Tab-separated table of C-alpha atoms in Angstrom:
chain	number	residue	atom	x	y	z
A	1	MET	CA	0.000	0.000	0.000
A	2	GLU	CA	2.892	2.344	0.710
A	3	ARG	CA	4.296	1.589	-2.734
A	4	ILE	CA	0.921	2.289	-4.367
A	5	LYS	CA	0.621	5.547	-2.475
A	6	LYS	CA	4.111	6.574	-3.603
A	7	TYR	CA	3.584	5.504	-7.249
A	8	PRO	CA	-0.170	5.701	-8.060
A	9	LEU	CA	0.080	4.208	-11.584
A	10	VAL	CA	-2.030	1.045	-11.843
A	11	GLN	CA	-0.089	-0.511	-14.707
A	12	LEU	CA	3.156	-0.293	-12.771
A	13	HIS	CA	1.738	-2.362	-9.896
A	14	CYS	CA	-0.224	-4.869	-11.991
A	15	ALA	CA	2.955	-5.786	-13.883
A	16	SER	CA	4.787	-6.458	-10.633
A	17	GLU	CA	5.953	-10.073	-10.355
A	18	ASP	CA	4.807	-10.652	-6.788
A	19	MET	CA	1.346	-9.075	-7.163
A	20	LEU	CA	-0.345	-12.268	-8.423
A	21	TYR	CA	1.250	-14.329	-5.646
A	22	LYS	CA	0.144	-11.848	-2.962
A	23	LEU	CA	-3.414	-11.785	-4.301
A	24	GLN	CA	-3.568	-15.590	-4.350
A	25	GLN	CA	-2.272	-15.779	-0.775
A	26	ASN	CA	-4.796	-13.189	0.373
A	27	SER	CA	-7.564	-15.110	-1.374
A	28	LYS	CA	-6.583	-18.305	0.493
A	29	ILE	CA	-6.584	-16.428	3.805
A	30	LEU	CA	-10.023	-14.975	3.020
A	31	GLU	CA	-11.386	-18.443	2.206
A	32	THR	CA	-10.082	-19.735	5.545
A	33	ILE	CA	-11.726	-16.855	7.397
A	34	LEU	CA	-15.060	-17.393	5.609
A	35	LEU	CA	-14.989	-21.116	6.369
A	36	SER	CA	-14.276	-20.442	10.049
A	37	LEU	CA	-17.087	-17.881	10.185
A	38	SER	CA	-19.491	-20.312	8.535
A	39	ASN	CA	-18.557	-23.028	11.062
A	40	TYR	CA	-19.078	-20.603	13.948
A	41	LEU	CA	-22.515	-19.552	12.678
A	42	GLU	CA	-23.473	-23.212	12.305
A	43	GLN	CA	-22.513	-23.840	15.958
A	44	VAL	CA	-24.661	-20.886	17.036
A	45	ARG	CA	-27.585	-22.262	15.028
A	46	LEU	CA	-27.207	-25.664	16.663
A	47	ILE	CA	-27.538	-24.002	20.082
A	48	PHE	CA	-30.543	-21.883	19.061
A	49	PRO	CA	-32.336	-23.511	16.090
A	50	ARG	CA	-34.567	-20.509	15.394
A	51	PHE	CA	-31.494	-18.846	13.909
A	52	TYR	CA	-31.695	-21.253	10.947
A	53	ILE	CA	-34.355	-19.019	9.422
A	54	LEU	CA	-32.031	-16.005	9.444
A	55	SER	CA	-29.521	-15.123	6.791
A	56	ASN	CA	-25.856	-15.047	7.757
A	57	ASP	CA	-25.927	-11.239	7.581
A	58	ASP	CA	-28.888	-10.994	9.976
A	59	LEU	CA	-27.315	-13.480	12.373
A	60	LEU	CA	-24.025	-11.577	12.360
A	61	GLN	CA	-25.891	-8.350	13.141
A	62	ILE	CA	-27.624	-10.015	16.098
A	63	LEU	CA	-24.393	-11.510	17.412
A	64	SER	CA	-22.595	-8.187	17.096
A	65	GLN	CA	-25.336	-6.479	19.145
A	66	THR	CA	-25.294	-8.837	22.136
A	67	ARG	CA	-24.487	-5.972	24.505
A	68	SER	CA	-27.267	-3.772	23.096
A	69	PRO	CA	-30.777	-5.247	23.298
A	70	ILE	CA	-32.149	-2.308	21.298
A	71	GLY	CA	-29.883	-3.385	18.429
A	72	ILE	CA	-31.594	-6.755	18.076
A	73	GLN	CA	-35.144	-5.369	18.079
A	74	PRO	CA	-35.390	-5.178	14.254
A	75	HIS	CA	-34.723	-8.942	14.084
A	76	LEU	CA	-37.278	-10.086	16.682
A	77	LYS	CA	-40.118	-10.438	14.175
A	78	LYS	CA	-37.879	-12.622	11.995
A	79	VAL	CA	-37.071	-15.005	14.855
A	80	PHE	CA	-40.288	-15.027	16.911
A	81	ASP	CA	-43.760	-15.227	15.459
A	82	ASN	CA	-45.635	-11.926	15.835
A	83	ILE	CA	-43.230	-10.338	18.332
A	84	ASN	CA	-42.212	-6.958	17.026
A	85	ARG	CA	-40.403	-5.453	19.989
A	86	ILE	CA	-39.840	-5.652	23.713
A	87	VAL	CA	-40.519	-2.880	26.205
A	88	PHE	CA	-37.759	-1.966	28.639
A	89	VAL	CA	-38.265	-0.606	32.144
A	90	ASP	CA	-35.503	1.894	31.465
A	91	ASN	CA	-34.353	2.651	27.928
A	92	ILE	CA	-30.986	3.835	29.238
A	93	THR	CA	-29.794	0.686	31.024
A	94	GLN	CA	-31.826	-1.746	28.874
A	95	ASN	CA	-31.356	-4.561	31.368
A	96	GLN	CA	-34.975	-5.130	32.435
A	97	VAL	CA	-37.925	-6.046	30.218
A	98	LYS	CA	-41.507	-5.462	31.294
A	99	ALA	CA	-43.519	-6.379	28.164
A	100	MET	CA	-43.517	-7.498	24.562
A	101	CYS	CA	-45.481	-6.054	21.654
A	102	SER	CA	-47.026	-7.817	18.705
A	103	HIS	CA	-46.766	-6.754	15.115
A	104	ASP	CA	-50.118	-6.335	13.456
A	105	PRO	CA	-50.309	-3.685	10.721
A	106	VAL	CA	-54.118	-3.936	10.489
A	107	LEU	CA	-55.073	-3.869	14.157
A	108	MET	CA	-53.497	-2.030	17.025
A	109	PRO	CA	-50.388	-3.833	18.269
A	110	GLU	CA	-51.084	-5.954	21.327
A	111	VAL	CA	-48.931	-5.381	24.409
A	112	VAL	CA	-48.357	-8.361	26.682
A	113	LYS	CA	-47.129	-7.305	30.121
A	114	PHE	CA	-45.048	-9.760	32.135
A	115	GLU	CA	-46.101	-10.663	35.686
A	116	GLU	CA	-42.539	-10.057	36.811
A	117	ILE	CA	-39.874	-7.840	35.332
A	118	VAL	CA	-37.342	-9.929	33.410
A	119	GLN	CA	-33.701	-9.197	34.149
A	120	ILE	CA	-31.524	-9.499	31.037
A	121	SER	CA	-28.063	-10.907	31.488
A	122	PRO	CA	-25.898	-12.344	28.693
A	123	GLY	CA	-25.858	-16.125	28.400
A	124	GLU	CA	-28.657	-16.730	30.883
A	125	LYS	CA	-31.806	-18.643	29.951
A	126	VAL	CA	-34.958	-16.784	30.877
A	127	ARG	CA	-38.393	-18.220	31.715
A	128	LEU	CA	-41.215	-15.753	31.230
A	129	LYS	CA	-44.443	-15.497	33.204
A	130	ILE	CA	-47.150	-13.725	31.230
């Protein structure tokens, strides 16, 4: 990259002897990374089978937002039937959920309040009382 910055002529760099070798090596590295990523996503889907219905891009977005529950809200309706969003006790801390809302474009969305506030903590299985 430093060489390209210093001499910005494309033909000069394409004719370089080691350019093809470097591109082939980088392609092999990229294939290895993509295979590892695919294997990781498959392991996640085995743990939570509902993720099989999501594309790899959607699943990566969910996994990258594990610390931000608001970030996964757009994907809830893809994973859970007729759940559009969850309602937090405090939108700042986002660590307690008090209700869930349905997605019905024709009727008013239904809000289902939980009997008890649900504490969100990463990696913990939650049982809801509604």
